[in-house]
Short mmCIF file of C-alpha atoms in Angstrom, two decimals:
data_model
loop_
_atom_site.label_atom_id
_atom_site.label_comp_id
_atom_site.label_asym_id
_atom_site.label_seq_id
_atom_site.Cartn_x
_atom_site.Cartn_y
_atom_site.Cartn_z
CA MET A 1 72.21 -87.01 -16.33
CA THR A 2 72.23 -83.37 -15.32
CA LEU A 3 70.01 -80.97 -17.28
CA PRO A 4 71.23 -77.55 -18.35
CA GLU A 5 70.52 -74.85 -15.85
CA HIS A 6 68.12 -72.91 -18.14
CA LEU A 7 66.06 -76.03 -18.57
CA ASP A 8 65.56 -76.59 -14.89
CA PRO A 9 61.77 -77.02 -14.25
CA VAL A 10 59.87 -74.37 -12.18
CA PRO A 11 59.10 -75.59 -8.79
CA PRO A 12 55.35 -76.41 -8.33
CA THR A 13 54.88 -73.99 -5.45
CA ARG A 14 56.26 -71.09 -7.36
CA ARG A 15 54.02 -71.87 -10.38
CA ARG A 16 50.85 -71.87 -8.26
CA GLY A 17 51.78 -68.47 -6.80
CA ARG A 18 52.05 -66.88 -10.22
CA VAL A 19 48.71 -68.23 -11.33
CA LEU A 20 47.01 -67.02 -8.16
CA GLY A 21 48.54 -63.57 -8.60
CA THR A 22 47.27 -63.41 -12.12
CA VAL A 23 43.76 -64.35 -11.03
CA VAL A 24 43.75 -61.82 -8.18
CA ALA A 25 44.97 -59.10 -10.53
CA SER A 26 42.24 -59.97 -13.00
CA VAL A 27 39.54 -59.96 -10.34
CA ALA A 28 40.79 -56.67 -8.93
CA GLY A 29 40.87 -55.13 -12.36
CA GLY A 30 37.36 -56.36 -13.09
CA ALA A 31 36.10 -55.01 -9.81
CA LEU A 32 37.67 -51.63 -10.50
CA VAL A 33 36.09 -51.56 -13.94
CA ALA A 34 32.73 -52.49 -12.40
CA VAL A 35 33.04 -49.78 -9.78
CA LEU A 36 34.02 -47.21 -12.35
CA ALA A 37 31.19 -48.30 -14.62
CA PHE A 38 28.70 -48.09 -11.75
CA TRP A 39 29.74 -44.61 -10.76
CA GLY A 40 29.81 -43.59 -14.41
CA LEU A 41 26.26 -44.89 -14.79
CA THR A 42 25.24 -43.11 -11.61
CA ALA A 43 26.67 -39.86 -12.93
CA LEU A 44 24.90 -40.25 -16.27
CA VAL A 45 21.59 -41.06 -14.58
CA GLY A 46 22.12 -38.08 -12.29
CA LEU A 47 22.44 -35.83 -15.30
CA ARG A 48 19.36 -37.44 -16.78
CA HIS A 49 17.50 -36.77 -13.51
CA ASP A 50 18.66 -33.14 -13.41
CA ALA A 51 17.43 -32.62 -16.96
CA ALA A 52 14.07 -34.13 -16.01
CA LEU A 53 13.84 -31.80 -13.00
CA PHE A 54 14.57 -28.81 -15.21
CA GLY A 55 11.98 -29.96 -17.75
CA ALA A 56 9.31 -30.34 -15.06
CA ALA A 57 10.08 -26.90 -13.62
CA PHE A 58 9.98 -25.34 -17.10
CA ALA A 59 6.67 -27.04 -17.85
CA THR A 60 5.17 -25.76 -14.59
CA THR A 61 6.31 -22.20 -15.31
CA GLU A 62 4.87 -22.33 -18.82
CA HIS A 63 1.62 -23.74 -17.42
CA ASP A 64 1.37 -21.00 -14.78
CA GLU A 65 1.88 -18.30 -17.40
CA ALA A 66 -0.78 -19.90 -19.61
CA VAL A 67 -3.19 -20.00 -16.65
CA ALA A 68 -2.60 -16.29 -15.93
CA ALA A 69 -3.12 -15.34 -19.59
CA HIS A 70 -6.30 -17.42 -19.84
CA GLN A 71 -7.74 -16.01 -16.63
CA ALA A 72 -7.01 -12.44 -17.78
CA ARG A 73 -8.70 -13.10 -21.12
CA MET A 74 -11.74 -14.62 -19.44
CA ARG A 75 -12.06 -11.68 -17.04
CA SER A 76 -12.06 -9.36 -20.05
CA LEU A 77 -14.66 -11.47 -21.85
CA ASP A 78 -16.81 -11.66 -18.72
CA GLY A 79 -16.90 -7.84 -18.63
CA VAL A 80 -17.79 -7.66 -22.32
CA ALA A 81 -20.50 -10.28 -21.85
CA ALA A 82 -22.08 -8.43 -18.94
CA ARG A 83 -22.22 -5.21 -20.98
CA LEU A 84 -23.42 -6.70 -24.27
CA ASP A 85 -25.95 -9.08 -22.73
CA GLU A 86 -27.83 -5.98 -21.55
CA VAL A 87 -27.60 -4.44 -25.03
CA VAL A 88 -28.93 -7.46 -26.95
CA GLY A 89 -31.63 -7.95 -24.31
CA LEU A 90 -33.23 -4.57 -25.06
CA PRO A 91 -36.50 -4.64 -27.02
CA GLN A 92 -35.10 -1.91 -29.29
CA PHE A 93 -32.20 -4.19 -30.17
CA THR A 94 -34.43 -7.22 -30.60
CA ASP A 95 -36.60 -5.27 -33.06
CA ASP A 96 -33.54 -4.10 -34.98
CA GLY A 97 -33.31 -6.29 -38.05
CA SER A 98 -30.17 -4.67 -39.42
CA PRO A 99 -27.25 -6.91 -40.47
CA GLU A 100 -25.09 -5.19 -37.85
CA ALA A 101 -27.47 -6.10 -35.02
CA THR A 102 -27.88 -9.66 -36.29
CA THR A 103 -24.12 -10.23 -36.47
CA LEU A 104 -23.56 -8.79 -33.02
CA ALA A 105 -26.35 -10.91 -31.51
CA GLY A 106 -24.79 -14.08 -32.92
CA LEU A 107 -21.37 -13.29 -31.53
CA VAL A 108 -22.81 -12.42 -28.12
CA ALA A 109 -24.47 -15.85 -28.04
CA THR A 110 -21.06 -17.42 -28.75
CA LEU A 111 -19.53 -15.22 -26.07
CA ASP A 112 -22.08 -16.41 -23.51
CA GLU A 113 -21.28 -20.03 -24.31
CA THR A 114 -17.56 -19.33 -23.94
CA THR A 115 -17.86 -17.59 -20.60
CA ALA A 116 -20.26 -20.23 -19.26
CA ALA A 117 -17.90 -23.13 -20.08
CA PRO A 118 -16.11 -24.68 -17.05
CA ALA A 119 -12.68 -23.20 -16.52
CA PRO A 120 -9.70 -25.55 -16.98
CA ALA A 121 -7.89 -26.57 -13.82
CA SER A 122 -5.45 -23.92 -12.71
CA GLU A 123 -3.13 -26.48 -11.10
CA PRO A 124 -1.24 -29.22 -12.99
CA ASP A 125 -3.22 -32.46 -12.85
CA SER A 126 -1.47 -35.63 -14.02
CA GLU A 127 -1.51 -39.29 -13.16
CA ALA A 128 2.12 -39.17 -12.05
CA ALA A 129 2.85 -36.42 -9.60
CA ALA A 130 6.38 -35.09 -9.57
CA PRO A 131 8.40 -36.97 -6.91
CA ALA A 132 9.98 -35.08 -4.08
CA VAL A 133 13.68 -34.47 -4.40
CA GLU A 134 15.52 -36.46 -1.69
CA GLN A 135 18.88 -35.41 -0.30
CA GLY A 136 21.92 -37.66 -0.13
CA TYR A 137 22.96 -40.64 -2.20
CA ARG A 138 20.33 -42.43 -4.27
CA PRO A 139 20.96 -45.46 -6.44
CA PRO A 140 20.74 -44.90 -10.19
CA TRP A 141 17.67 -47.07 -10.64
CA GLU A 142 15.72 -44.80 -8.28
CA LEU A 143 16.97 -41.69 -10.05
CA LEU A 144 16.01 -43.16 -13.40
CA ALA A 145 12.51 -44.02 -12.15
CA ASP A 146 12.10 -40.48 -10.81
CA ALA A 147 13.35 -38.98 -14.09
CA GLU A 148 10.77 -40.99 -16.04
CA ALA A 149 8.03 -39.86 -13.63
CA LEU A 150 9.16 -36.25 -14.04
CA ASP A 151 9.06 -36.61 -17.81
CA ARG A 152 5.52 -37.93 -17.65
CA GLU A 153 4.50 -35.07 -15.39
CA ALA A 154 6.08 -32.48 -17.68
CA GLU A 155 4.38 -33.99 -20.71
CA SER A 156 0.99 -33.87 -18.96
CA VAL A 157 1.51 -30.30 -17.75
CA LEU A 158 2.56 -29.13 -21.20
CA ALA A 159 -0.52 -30.79 -22.68
CA ASP A 160 -2.70 -28.84 -20.23
CA ARG A 161 -0.78 -25.72 -21.09
CA SER A 162 -1.37 -26.30 -24.81
CA GLU A 163 -5.12 -26.54 -24.16
CA LEU A 164 -5.05 -23.28 -22.19
CA VAL A 165 -3.11 -21.51 -24.94
CA THR A 166 -5.65 -22.69 -27.53
CA LEU A 167 -8.58 -21.48 -25.40
CA THR A 168 -6.88 -18.13 -24.83
CA GLU A 169 -6.22 -17.68 -28.54
CA GLU A 170 -9.82 -18.56 -29.34
CA GLY A 171 -10.93 -16.01 -26.74
CA ALA A 172 -8.71 -13.35 -28.33
CA THR A 173 -10.15 -14.11 -31.77
CA LEU A 174 -13.69 -13.86 -30.40
CA ASP A 175 -12.80 -10.58 -28.70
CA ASP A 176 -11.52 -9.15 -31.99
CA GLU A 177 -14.64 -10.28 -33.82
CA LEU A 178 -16.82 -8.72 -31.14
CA ARG A 179 -14.99 -5.42 -31.35
CA ALA A 180 -15.46 -5.30 -35.10
CA ALA A 181 -19.15 -6.23 -34.80
CA GLU A 182 -19.63 -3.65 -32.05
CA ASP A 183 -18.00 -0.93 -34.13
CA ALA A 184 -20.33 -1.74 -36.99
CA TYR A 185 -23.41 -1.75 -34.75
CA TRP A 186 -22.63 1.53 -32.99
CA GLU A 187 -21.87 3.14 -36.34
CA SER A 188 -25.22 1.95 -37.68
CA LEU A 189 -26.88 3.45 -34.61
CA ALA A 190 -25.06 6.75 -35.20
CA VAL A 191 -26.18 6.82 -38.85
CA ARG A 192 -29.75 6.11 -37.77
CA ALA A 193 -29.60 9.06 -35.37
CA GLU A 194 -28.16 11.32 -38.06
CA THR A 195 -30.99 10.31 -40.35
CA GLY A 196 -33.44 11.12 -37.57
CA ILE A 197 -32.09 14.67 -37.32
CA ALA A 198 -32.26 15.12 -41.08
CA GLU A 199 -35.83 13.81 -41.21
CA HIS A 200 -37.03 16.25 -38.53
CA PRO A 201 -35.83 19.71 -39.61
CA LEU A 202 -38.47 21.49 -37.53
CA SER A 203 -37.31 19.87 -34.29
CA THR A 204 -35.68 22.23 -31.85
CA LYS A 205 -31.95 22.76 -31.91
CA ALA A 206 -31.76 21.66 -28.28
CA THR A 207 -33.27 18.29 -29.23
CA GLN A 208 -30.94 17.93 -32.19
CA VAL A 209 -27.89 18.82 -30.12
CA ALA A 210 -28.81 16.22 -27.50
CA VAL A 211 -28.93 13.55 -30.22
CA THR A 212 -25.69 14.87 -31.73
CA ARG A 213 -23.91 14.25 -28.42
CA LEU A 214 -25.18 10.67 -28.46
CA ILE A 215 -23.90 10.25 -32.03
CA GLU A 216 -20.46 11.40 -30.90
CA GLN A 217 -20.56 8.96 -28.00
CA ALA A 218 -21.52 6.08 -30.29
CA ARG A 219 -18.59 6.85 -32.58
CA ASP A 220 -16.05 7.35 -29.81
CA ARG A 221 -14.16 4.05 -29.67
CA SER A 222 -11.53 5.26 -27.22
CA SER A 223 -13.46 3.55 -24.44
CA ALA A 224 -16.13 0.88 -24.41
CA ASP A 225 -17.56 1.99 -21.07
CA GLY A 226 -20.12 4.29 -22.66
CA HIS A 227 -21.25 1.71 -25.23
CA ASP A 228 -23.93 -0.03 -23.26
CA ALA A 229 -27.66 -0.52 -22.97
CA SER A 230 -28.06 3.00 -21.62
CA LEU A 231 -26.66 4.48 -24.83
CA VAL A 232 -29.04 2.43 -26.98
CA THR A 233 -31.99 3.52 -24.83
CA GLN A 234 -30.93 7.16 -25.00
CA VAL A 235 -30.54 7.09 -28.79
CA TYR A 236 -34.02 5.69 -29.28
CA ALA A 237 -35.41 8.17 -26.76
CA GLY A 238 -33.62 10.95 -28.65
CA LEU A 239 -35.17 9.79 -31.93
CA GLN A 240 -38.59 9.89 -30.30
CA ALA A 241 -37.87 13.36 -28.93
CA LEU A 242 -37.01 14.54 -32.44
CA ALA A 243 -40.30 13.21 -33.76
CA ASP A 244 -42.24 14.76 -30.87
CA SER A 245 -40.51 18.11 -31.31
CA GLN A 246 -41.18 18.05 -35.04
CA ALA A 247 -44.86 17.36 -34.40
CA THR A 248 -45.11 20.14 -31.83
CA GLU A 249 -43.41 22.71 -34.04
CA GLN A 250 -45.54 21.72 -37.02
CA ALA A 251 -48.71 22.01 -34.95
CA GLU A 252 -47.71 25.45 -33.76
CA LEU A 253 -46.91 26.52 -37.30
CA ASP A 254 -50.38 25.37 -38.36
CA ASP A 255 -52.14 27.07 -35.44
CA PRO A 256 -53.49 30.47 -36.54
CA ALA A 257 -53.73 31.57 -32.91
CA LEU A 258 -49.94 31.47 -32.72
CA ALA A 259 -49.32 33.46 -35.89
CA THR A 260 -47.91 36.42 -33.94
CA ARG A 261 -45.38 34.21 -32.17
CA ARG A 262 -44.27 32.78 -35.49
CA GLU A 263 -43.87 36.32 -36.83
CA ILE A 264 -41.75 37.32 -33.84
CA GLU A 265 -39.58 34.22 -34.16
CA ALA A 266 -39.11 34.81 -37.89
CA TYR A 267 -38.09 38.39 -37.15
CA ALA A 268 -35.51 37.27 -34.58
CA ARG A 269 -34.06 34.75 -37.02
CA SER A 270 -33.79 37.45 -39.66
CA LEU A 271 -31.38 39.28 -37.33
CA SER A 272 -29.38 36.24 -36.16
CA ASN A 273 -26.89 35.99 -39.05
CA GLY A 274 -27.25 32.22 -39.23
CA ILE A 275 -27.13 31.50 -35.48
CA THR A 276 -29.81 28.87 -34.84
CA LEU A 277 -32.52 29.97 -32.43
CA ASP A 278 -34.96 27.98 -30.35
CA PHE A 279 -37.85 29.78 -28.64
CA VAL A 280 -39.66 29.23 -25.39
CA TRP A 281 -42.78 31.20 -24.49
CA ALA A 282 -43.77 31.66 -20.85
CA PRO A 283 -46.20 33.78 -18.88
CA GLU A 284 -43.31 35.07 -16.76
CA VAL A 285 -39.60 35.49 -17.55
CA ASN A 286 -37.18 36.69 -14.88
CA GLY A 287 -40.18 37.23 -12.63
CA ARG A 288 -41.74 39.64 -15.09
CA GLY A 289 -45.22 38.76 -16.29
CA GLU A 290 -48.32 40.70 -17.20
CA GLY A 291 -47.65 44.34 -18.00
CA TRP A 292 -43.94 43.75 -18.63
CA LEU A 293 -41.73 42.99 -21.57
CA SER A 294 -39.08 40.43 -20.62
CA GLY A 295 -36.78 37.91 -22.24
CA THR A 296 -33.58 35.90 -21.79
CA ALA A 297 -31.04 34.26 -24.06
CA GLN A 298 -29.02 31.12 -23.33
CA THR A 299 -26.18 30.80 -25.81
CA TRP A 300 -23.79 28.03 -26.89
CA ASP A 301 -20.80 28.32 -29.18
CA SER A 302 -20.91 24.59 -30.08
CA ASP A 303 -22.68 22.98 -33.02
CA GLY A 304 -22.33 26.03 -35.22
CA GLY A 305 -23.56 28.41 -32.51
CA TRP A 306 -27.11 28.37 -31.20
CA ALA A 307 -29.33 29.80 -28.51
CA ILE A 308 -32.59 29.41 -26.65
CA ILE A 309 -34.51 32.68 -26.43
CA THR A 310 -37.26 32.80 -23.83
CA LEU A 311 -39.94 35.51 -24.17
CA ASN A 312 -42.90 36.35 -21.99
CA TYR A 313 -46.42 36.72 -23.29
CA GLY A 314 -46.16 40.49 -23.05
CA ILE A 315 -43.92 40.53 -26.15
CA GLU A 316 -46.63 38.78 -28.13
CA GLU A 317 -49.39 40.98 -26.72
CA GLU A 318 -47.58 44.25 -27.42
CA TRP A 319 -46.15 43.25 -30.78
CA GLY A 320 -47.22 45.75 -33.42
CA TYR A 321 -48.23 48.49 -30.96
CA ASP A 322 -44.77 50.07 -30.63
CA GLU A 323 -41.11 49.31 -31.29
CA ASN A 324 -40.10 48.31 -27.76
CA PRO A 325 -40.98 44.60 -28.21
CA ARG A 326 -38.79 44.58 -31.34
CA ALA A 327 -36.02 46.37 -29.46
CA LEU A 328 -36.14 43.71 -26.70
CA VAL A 329 -36.06 40.87 -29.22
CA ALA A 330 -33.07 42.53 -30.92
CA HIS A 331 -31.37 42.76 -27.51
CA GLU A 332 -31.78 39.00 -26.94
CA VAL A 333 -30.53 38.21 -30.44
CA GLY A 334 -27.54 40.47 -29.74
CA HIS A 335 -26.48 38.06 -26.98
CA THR A 336 -26.24 35.29 -29.58
CA GLN A 337 -23.86 37.21 -31.87
CA VAL A 338 -20.77 37.24 -29.67
CA PHE A 339 -19.55 33.81 -30.80
CA ARG A 340 -19.38 34.79 -34.44
CA ASP A 341 -15.83 35.24 -35.75
CA ALA A 342 -16.57 38.82 -36.81
CA CYS A 343 -18.04 39.77 -33.44
CA TRP A 344 -16.04 38.05 -30.71
CA PRO A 345 -13.03 40.42 -30.98
CA LEU A 346 -15.43 43.37 -30.66
CA PHE A 347 -17.22 41.88 -27.65
CA SER A 348 -14.05 40.76 -25.87
CA GLY A 349 -12.06 43.91 -26.74
CA PRO A 350 -11.58 47.04 -24.64
CA ALA A 351 -14.89 48.63 -25.64
CA PHE A 352 -16.97 46.02 -23.77
CA GLY A 353 -14.61 43.68 -21.93
CA GLN A 354 -17.23 40.91 -22.36
CA ASP A 355 -19.97 42.91 -20.66
CA ASP A 356 -22.94 40.89 -21.94
CA GLU A 357 -25.79 43.25 -21.19
CA MET A 358 -24.07 46.42 -22.34
CA TRP A 359 -23.09 44.62 -25.54
CA ALA A 360 -26.64 43.38 -26.23
CA THR A 361 -28.06 46.85 -25.52
CA ALA A 362 -25.55 48.53 -27.83
CA TRP A 363 -26.17 45.95 -30.54
CA SER A 364 -29.95 46.52 -30.34
CA ILE A 365 -29.46 50.27 -30.56
CA SER A 366 -27.17 49.74 -33.55
CA GLN A 367 -30.12 48.00 -35.21
CA GLY A 368 -32.07 51.25 -34.92
CA PHE A 369 -33.76 50.74 -31.56
CA ASP A 370 -32.62 53.63 -29.34
CA LEU A 371 -35.47 52.83 -27.00
CA PRO A 372 -35.99 51.66 -23.39
CA GLY A 373 -36.79 48.16 -24.65
CA SER A 374 -33.30 47.77 -26.13
CA GLY A 375 -31.96 47.44 -22.58
CA ILE A 376 -31.50 51.10 -21.73
CA GLU A 377 -34.22 50.99 -19.08
CA ALA A 378 -32.70 47.93 -17.40
CA TYR A 379 -28.95 48.46 -17.90
CA GLY A 380 -28.38 52.06 -18.88
CA ARG A 381 -27.38 53.51 -22.20
CA PRO A 382 -23.99 52.48 -23.65
CA THR A 383 -21.66 55.14 -25.00
CA ASP A 384 -21.81 56.23 -28.60
CA ASP A 385 -18.38 54.60 -29.09
CA GLN A 386 -19.72 51.30 -27.79
CA ILE A 387 -22.72 51.53 -30.09
CA ALA A 388 -20.37 52.18 -33.01
CA VAL A 389 -18.25 49.14 -32.12
CA ALA A 390 -21.33 46.90 -31.79
CA ALA A 391 -22.56 48.16 -35.16
CA GLN A 392 -19.50 46.51 -36.74
CA CYS A 393 -20.96 43.10 -35.82
CA ARG A 394 -22.80 42.36 -39.03
#
């Protein structure tokens, strides 16, 4: 019996060829998928590795910046500690029981502990050092291992950085607290000095002015350089000088042998129009001693205007015998008047052109002393016009 053509069976050889082709195609397809998957995985791991490299580099940069900030803060605190350790070590400071001194002493102790603490490592220190980057092809499992090591390194470095940031912030807070405590202490020292001036009204103006400059320095917060142990020592020395000056002036006031000097000084002050006068008595002034009348005036336009008038003993000895000693004293007081608002234009104007001696002579004459002692003998007689101009200084 003959079968229909479309029912003819496939020859065995042909059937085996088709099956083999199908298997080969399947294997090839699987291999291609595997290859593509491998390279896809490699690419993904490569990106993961690149991200880990970036993270490690970022962590190192952040750490380096934190190190620099911490070192800068510690250098600043070291300088503050060196300056304030000297201040709190002074016996004057130790004996100061004011709240301001107590607060500052406590903060300086904290500062010393902070600056004495071991400095954190300036280089990253972790259990897993960052692996070196190798060139060329690397299998994904190596890249993945490196990425994990880089992550661990970055985490460790950032932890160190966090510690540094915390220490730096604590240092900044301590610095702020110290500045506030310092301001309060120096202000208390300035107030103490002001009180010292007020409590010693008989002390010389020169002594008071010296303490006033120290008060200004204590209150000047534009720079901390001048706020040190030297300033504290000078303030206390200035306070002692005020007390000593007060005692000396009081003793001289109480000494009947010096009554004539006190009379002369009172007379000079009666002419000074509020300019504060200190007096120095000496056997010789300008090389003129016994048998001479001589004096000088050192003037300052600061602190309300003041002067030191130095007189020789001849003024005291001749006082009351004639008018020349009074004329000389008036001449020296005349030097002190030029800084007054009413007198400076007269002194600096065309009549005198800031001629000190001619001015003082004319001013003395304008007080009624047309005598050699007014300065005529030493400097010549000013013109009547000059005398008239000086007379306007009242």
